[in-house]
Short mmCIF file of C-alpha atoms and ligand atoms in Angstrom, two decimals:
data_model
loop_
_atom_site.label_atom_id
_atom_site.label_comp_id
_atom_site.label_asym_id
_atom_site.label_seq_id
_atom_site.Cartn_x
_atom_site.Cartn_y
_atom_site.Cartn_z
CA UNK A 1 0.00 0.00 0.00
CA UNK A 2 1.18 3.50 -0.89
CA UNK A 3 1.08 6.10 1.86
CA UNK A 4 1.71 9.78 1.22
CA UNK A 5 4.48 11.12 3.34
CA UNK A 6 3.85 14.48 5.01
CA UNK A 7 6.23 16.11 2.54
CA UNK A 8 4.45 14.93 -0.58
CA UNK A 9 1.12 15.85 0.96
CA UNK A 10 2.32 19.37 1.35
CA UNK A 11 3.60 19.40 -2.22
CA UNK A 12 0.21 18.26 -3.43
CA UNK A 13 -1.65 20.87 -1.42
CA UNK A 14 0.26 23.86 -2.74
CA UNK A 15 -0.67 23.46 -6.43
CA UNK A 16 -4.29 22.77 -5.52
CA UNK A 17 -4.43 25.96 -3.48
CA UNK A 18 -2.76 27.86 -6.30
CA UNK A 19 -5.34 26.61 -8.80
CA UNK A 20 -8.15 27.56 -6.45
CA UNK A 21 -6.67 31.02 -5.96
CA UNK A 22 -6.37 31.52 -9.72
CA UNK A 23 -9.93 30.33 -10.27
CA UNK A 24 -11.15 32.62 -7.53
CA UNK A 25 -9.35 35.59 -9.06
CA UNK A 26 -10.67 34.72 -12.49
CA UNK A 27 -14.26 34.44 -11.31
CA UNK A 28 -13.90 37.72 -9.49
CA UNK A 29 -12.50 39.50 -12.55
CA UNK A 30 -15.23 38.20 -14.82
CA UNK A 31 -17.80 39.15 -12.24
CA UNK A 32 -16.56 42.71 -11.94
CA UNK A 33 -16.47 43.12 -15.73
CA UNK A 34 -20.00 41.79 -15.91
CA UNK A 35 -21.05 44.60 -13.61
CA UNK A 36 -21.35 46.71 -16.76
CA UNK A 37 -24.89 47.94 -17.06
CA UNK A 38 -26.12 46.14 -13.98
CA UNK A 39 -29.49 47.53 -12.95
CA UNK A 40 -29.57 48.71 -9.34
CA UNK A 41 -32.72 50.70 -8.64
CA UNK A 42 -35.25 53.16 -10.04
CA UNK A 43 -37.88 55.66 -8.85
CA UNK A 44 -40.88 57.09 -10.66
CA UNK A 45 -41.69 60.57 -9.31
CA UNK A 46 -45.46 60.11 -9.23
CA UNK A 47 -46.16 63.64 -7.95
CA UNK A 48 -44.61 65.20 -11.09
CA UNK A 49 -47.41 63.69 -13.16
CA UNK A 50 -47.48 62.07 -16.57
CA UNK A 51 -47.31 63.47 -20.08
CA UNK A 52 -49.80 62.94 -22.88
CA UNK A 53 -48.94 61.24 -26.14
CA UNK A 54 -48.46 63.79 -28.92
CA UNK A 55 -47.94 66.67 -26.47
CA UNK A 56 -45.29 69.34 -26.86
CA UNK A 57 -43.64 67.81 -23.81
CA UNK A 58 -43.24 64.52 -25.63
CA UNK A 59 -41.78 66.28 -28.67
CA UNK A 60 -39.26 68.07 -26.48
CA UNK A 61 -38.37 64.85 -24.72
CA UNK A 62 -37.82 63.06 -28.01
CA UNK A 63 -35.60 65.90 -29.14
CA UNK A 64 -33.40 65.47 -26.07
CA UNK A 65 -33.16 61.70 -25.82
CA UNK A 66 -32.99 60.78 -29.51
CA UNK A 67 -31.16 60.00 -31.61
CA UNK A 68 -28.22 58.67 -29.65
CA UNK A 69 -25.16 59.41 -31.74
CA UNK A 70 -22.53 56.70 -31.66
CA UNK A 71 -19.81 59.15 -30.93
CA UNK A 72 -20.72 62.25 -29.10
CA UNK A 73 -18.85 64.60 -26.86
CA UNK A 74 -21.29 63.84 -24.05
CA UNK A 75 -20.40 60.18 -23.96
CA UNK A 76 -16.71 60.98 -24.23
CA UNK A 77 -17.05 63.24 -21.21
CA UNK A 78 -19.33 60.74 -19.50
CA UNK A 79 -22.01 63.27 -18.72
CA UNK A 80 -24.89 64.97 -20.52
CA UNK A 81 -27.21 67.64 -19.22
CA UNK A 82 -30.05 69.42 -20.97
CA UNK A 83 -32.86 71.70 -19.97
CA UNK A 84 -35.89 72.41 -22.15
CA UNK A 85 -39.33 73.94 -21.54
CA UNK A 86 -40.67 75.57 -18.40
CA UNK A 87 -43.06 75.21 -15.49
CA UNK A 88 -44.67 71.79 -15.20
CA UNK A 89 -43.35 70.99 -18.68
CA UNK A 90 -39.72 71.64 -17.85
CA UNK A 91 -37.44 68.79 -18.82
CA UNK A 92 -34.26 68.53 -16.85
CA UNK A 93 -32.20 65.71 -18.28
CA UNK A 94 -29.13 64.48 -16.44
CA UNK A 95 -26.94 61.56 -17.45
CA UNK A 96 -23.95 60.82 -15.30
CA UNK A 97 -21.63 57.94 -16.17
CA UNK A 98 -19.15 56.64 -13.64
CA UNK A 99 -15.71 58.20 -14.03
CA UNK A 100 -14.15 55.10 -15.58
CA UNK A 101 -17.05 54.69 -17.99
CA UNK A 102 -16.71 57.06 -20.92
CA UNK A 103 -17.22 56.70 -24.67
CA UNK A 104 -18.98 53.55 -25.91
CA UNK A 105 -19.46 52.18 -22.39
CA UNK A 106 -21.22 55.33 -21.30
CA UNK A 107 -23.38 55.26 -24.42
CA UNK A 108 -24.24 51.63 -23.81
CA UNK A 109 -25.21 52.29 -20.21
CA UNK A 110 -27.32 55.27 -21.34
CA UNK A 111 -29.18 53.24 -23.99
CA UNK A 112 -29.91 50.49 -21.46
CA UNK A 113 -30.98 52.98 -18.79
CA UNK A 114 -33.25 54.92 -21.14
CA UNK A 115 -35.03 51.78 -22.35
CA UNK A 116 -35.47 50.55 -18.79
CA UNK A 117 -36.78 53.93 -17.60
CA UNK A 118 -39.41 53.94 -20.35
CA UNK A 119 -40.47 50.44 -19.40
CA UNK A 120 -40.47 50.94 -15.63
CA UNK A 121 -41.95 54.47 -15.47
CA UNK A 122 -43.97 54.84 -18.69
CA UNK A 123 -44.90 58.48 -19.43
CA UNK A 124 -43.79 59.77 -16.05
CA UNK A 125 -42.36 63.26 -16.27
CA UNK A 126 -40.09 62.54 -13.35
CA UNK A 127 -38.02 59.39 -13.16
CA UNK A 128 -34.56 58.26 -12.18
CA UNK A 129 -32.66 55.03 -12.64
CA UNK A 130 -29.40 53.79 -11.20
CA UNK A 131 -27.08 51.42 -12.99
CA UNK A 132 -23.71 50.33 -11.78
CA UNK A 133 -22.08 52.60 -14.32
CA UNK A 134 -24.53 55.40 -14.89
CA UNK A 135 -27.39 57.36 -13.41
CA UNK A 136 -30.10 58.84 -15.61
CA UNK A 137 -32.66 61.32 -14.33
CA UNK A 138 -35.44 63.10 -16.21
CA UNK A 139 -37.37 65.55 -14.07
CA UNK A 140 -39.52 68.71 -14.11
CA UNK A 141 -37.40 70.13 -11.30
CA UNK A 142 -34.35 72.19 -12.10
CA UNK A 143 -31.85 70.99 -9.53
CA UNK A 144 -28.66 71.61 -11.44
CA UNK A 145 -27.00 74.07 -9.11
CA UNK A 146 -28.17 72.47 -5.88
CA UNK A 147 -27.03 69.35 -4.09
CA UNK A 148 -29.68 66.66 -4.48
CA UNK A 149 -29.94 64.93 -1.12
CA UNK A 150 -33.23 63.19 -1.92
CA UNK A 151 -32.21 60.79 -4.64
CA UNK A 152 -29.30 58.79 -3.35
CA UNK A 153 -28.93 55.07 -3.49
CA UNK A 154 -27.01 53.47 -0.65
CA UNK A 155 -25.88 49.87 -0.97
CA UNK A 156 -23.53 47.89 1.17
CA UNK A 157 -22.04 44.47 1.29
CA UNK A 158 -24.10 42.41 3.71
CA UNK A 159 -20.97 40.97 5.23
CA UNK A 160 -19.90 42.84 8.29
CA UNK A 161 -16.28 43.37 9.08
CA UNK A 162 -15.17 42.53 12.59
CA UNK A 163 -14.79 45.69 14.61
CA UNK A 164 -11.24 44.77 15.53
CA UNK A 165 -10.32 44.12 11.91
CA UNK A 166 -10.21 47.73 10.86
CA UNK A 167 -11.28 51.04 12.22
CA UNK A 168 -13.10 52.53 9.21
CA UNK A 169 -10.54 55.32 9.24
CA UNK A 170 -8.79 53.60 6.31
CA UNK A 171 -11.58 53.91 3.82
CA UNK A 172 -12.73 57.24 5.28
CA UNK A 173 -9.23 58.70 4.82
CA UNK A 174 -9.14 57.34 1.31
CA UNK A 175 -12.55 58.80 0.43
CA UNK A 176 -11.60 62.20 1.85
CA UNK A 177 -8.27 62.16 0.04
CA UNK A 178 -9.95 61.20 -3.21
CA UNK A 179 -12.52 63.98 -2.77
CA UNK A 180 -9.69 66.48 -2.40
CA UNK A 181 -7.97 64.99 -5.44
CA UNK A 182 -11.14 65.04 -7.55
CA UNK A 183 -11.69 68.70 -6.70
CA UNK A 184 -8.05 69.62 -7.30
CA UNK A 185 -8.01 67.97 -10.69
CA UNK A 186 -11.04 70.05 -11.51
CA UNK A 187 -13.48 69.27 -14.23
CA UNK A 188 -11.37 69.22 -17.34
CA UNK A 189 -13.27 66.09 -18.39
CA UNK A 190 -16.59 67.53 -17.36
CA UNK A 191 -16.67 66.01 -13.90
CA UNK A 192 -14.86 65.67 -10.64
CA UNK A 193 -13.56 62.14 -10.34
CA UNK A 194 -10.76 60.34 -8.58
CA UNK A 195 -10.03 56.70 -7.82
CA UNK A 196 -7.39 55.05 -5.72
CA UNK A 197 -6.49 52.38 -3.26
CA UNK A 198 -4.90 51.97 0.11
CA UNK A 199 -3.29 49.06 1.88
CA UNK A 200 -4.98 47.51 4.88
CA UNK A 201 -2.86 44.80 6.50
CA UNK A 202 -2.89 42.04 3.86
CA UNK A 203 -5.70 43.51 1.79
CA UNK A 204 -6.33 46.53 -0.38
CA UNK A 205 -9.24 48.89 -0.18
CA UNK A 206 -10.28 50.33 -3.54
CA UNK A 207 -12.36 53.46 -3.77
CA UNK A 208 -13.73 56.17 -6.02
CA UNK A 209 -15.32 59.58 -5.57
CA UNK A 210 -17.28 61.51 -8.16
CA UNK A 211 -19.18 64.80 -8.17
CA UNK A 212 -21.21 66.46 -10.87
CA UNK A 213 -19.35 69.24 -12.60
CA UNK A 214 -22.19 71.72 -12.04
CA UNK A 215 -21.45 71.70 -8.32
CA UNK A 216 -18.89 74.03 -6.83
CA UNK A 217 -15.88 72.33 -5.28
CA UNK A 218 -17.21 73.27 -1.85
CA UNK A 219 -20.55 71.62 -2.62
CA UNK A 220 -18.76 68.50 -3.85
CA UNK A 221 -17.04 68.24 -0.50
CA UNK A 222 -20.25 69.03 1.40
CA UNK A 223 -22.19 66.42 -0.53
CA UNK A 224 -19.68 63.65 0.20
CA UNK A 225 -19.38 64.62 3.87
CA UNK A 226 -23.13 64.85 4.31
CA UNK A 227 -23.75 61.45 2.74
CA UNK A 228 -21.06 59.74 4.81
CA UNK A 229 -22.76 61.04 7.95
CA UNK A 230 -26.31 60.43 6.74
CA UNK A 231 -25.66 56.82 5.69
CA UNK A 232 -23.10 55.95 8.35
CA UNK A 233 -25.05 52.94 9.61
CA UNK A 234 -24.85 51.39 6.16
CA UNK A 235 -21.27 52.42 5.47
CA UNK A 236 -19.32 51.57 8.57
CA UNK A 237 -17.88 48.14 9.36
CA UNK A 238 -18.90 46.76 6.00
CA UNK A 239 -17.00 44.76 3.47
CA UNK A 240 -17.64 47.49 0.92
CA UNK A 241 -20.38 50.07 0.44
CA UNK A 242 -21.50 52.83 -1.89
CA UNK A 243 -23.71 55.89 -2.06
CA UNK A 244 -24.68 56.82 -5.61
CA UNK A 245 -26.34 60.12 -6.43
CA UNK A 246 -26.43 62.55 -9.29
CA UNK A 247 -24.69 65.22 -7.20
CA UNK A 248 -22.04 63.00 -5.69
CA UNK A 249 -21.13 59.34 -5.48
CA UNK A 250 -18.53 57.36 -3.64
CA UNK A 251 -17.76 53.70 -3.15
CA UNK A 252 -15.23 51.50 -1.41
CA UNK A 253 -14.63 47.78 -1.84
CA UNK A 254 -12.08 45.17 -0.93
CA UNK A 255 -11.69 44.23 -4.58
CA UNK A 256 -10.94 46.33 -7.69
CA UNK A 257 -14.33 47.25 -9.14
CA UNK A 258 -13.38 49.88 -11.71
CA UNK A 259 -12.87 49.01 -15.35
CA UNK A 260 -9.56 50.75 -15.70
CA UNK A 261 -7.29 50.63 -12.78
CA UNK A 262 -6.50 54.16 -11.68
CA UNK A 263 -3.54 54.54 -9.43
CA UNK A 264 -3.43 57.41 -6.99
C1 NAG B 1 -4.42 60.78 2.82
O1 NAG B 1 -3.64 61.96 2.70
C2 NAG B 1 -2.72 62.15 3.75
C3 NAG B 1 -2.10 63.51 3.58
O2 NAG B 1 -1.62 63.69 2.27
C4 NAG B 1 -1.72 61.01 3.75
O3 NAG B 1 -0.81 61.16 4.80
C5 NAG B 1 -2.47 59.69 3.91
O4 NAG B 1 -1.56 58.61 3.82
C6 NAG B 1 -3.54 59.55 2.87
N1 NAG B 1 -4.33 58.37 3.21
C7 NAG B 1 -4.86 57.57 2.30
C8 NAG B 1 -5.57 56.38 2.83
O5 NAG B 1 -4.79 57.77 1.12
#
């Protein structure tokens, strides 16, 4: 009978672990790439009413949303904003793609979001939809120069992190540093955006911060600070969390979730 000696057992274990680690990494990479255009949430603003078929409102809306040019400056920048009409027929259109999602990816997210918004909130004048890589809002309320605190989506990883494992100061520092960086870099691309990572013992924390370019740098900072405080119960001691809004967004994870790795 053949008995494995402790040495050969160990030799056998190492390659198996290595294969498992590679598979795990592979699955994780594929999963994060598949996050493209993942639907997260939507809201129909019932109190803003509905529009009638054939109305001037509908004509104006069509003019804004269609056609979607394959290459357009908006998608390159990753953001598009339009305002048409007035009073109850005002159309405020805001598309905000995540900072790493410009060009064809932004366009693709927009096309998906627009189709879904039509399906989920048919004929509503006010509606908003969140995708992993873009937010699209159509509304009768002109909120461009104000921070929108009402339409934020907060999501966190259900897994809690042991209190002794880390103090939250790691990701908080990173978020604050990235906010400063996003503001400093200004809005040459049409938005404030910064991404980075920090080391935590044996793991990395990856994060991003983004603000709409129509906000002042002070408001960008205020928005991020306010949302950290407001959603603290959902943000602290988690294995990753995010708050996504059209004024500001931030997210931290223990895995790289952005499409292009951005080093600080
Ligand atoms: C944040 O910035 C400070 C000051 O520049 C730096 O000392 C610190 O290491 C940074 N922390 C992170 C997590 O990026």
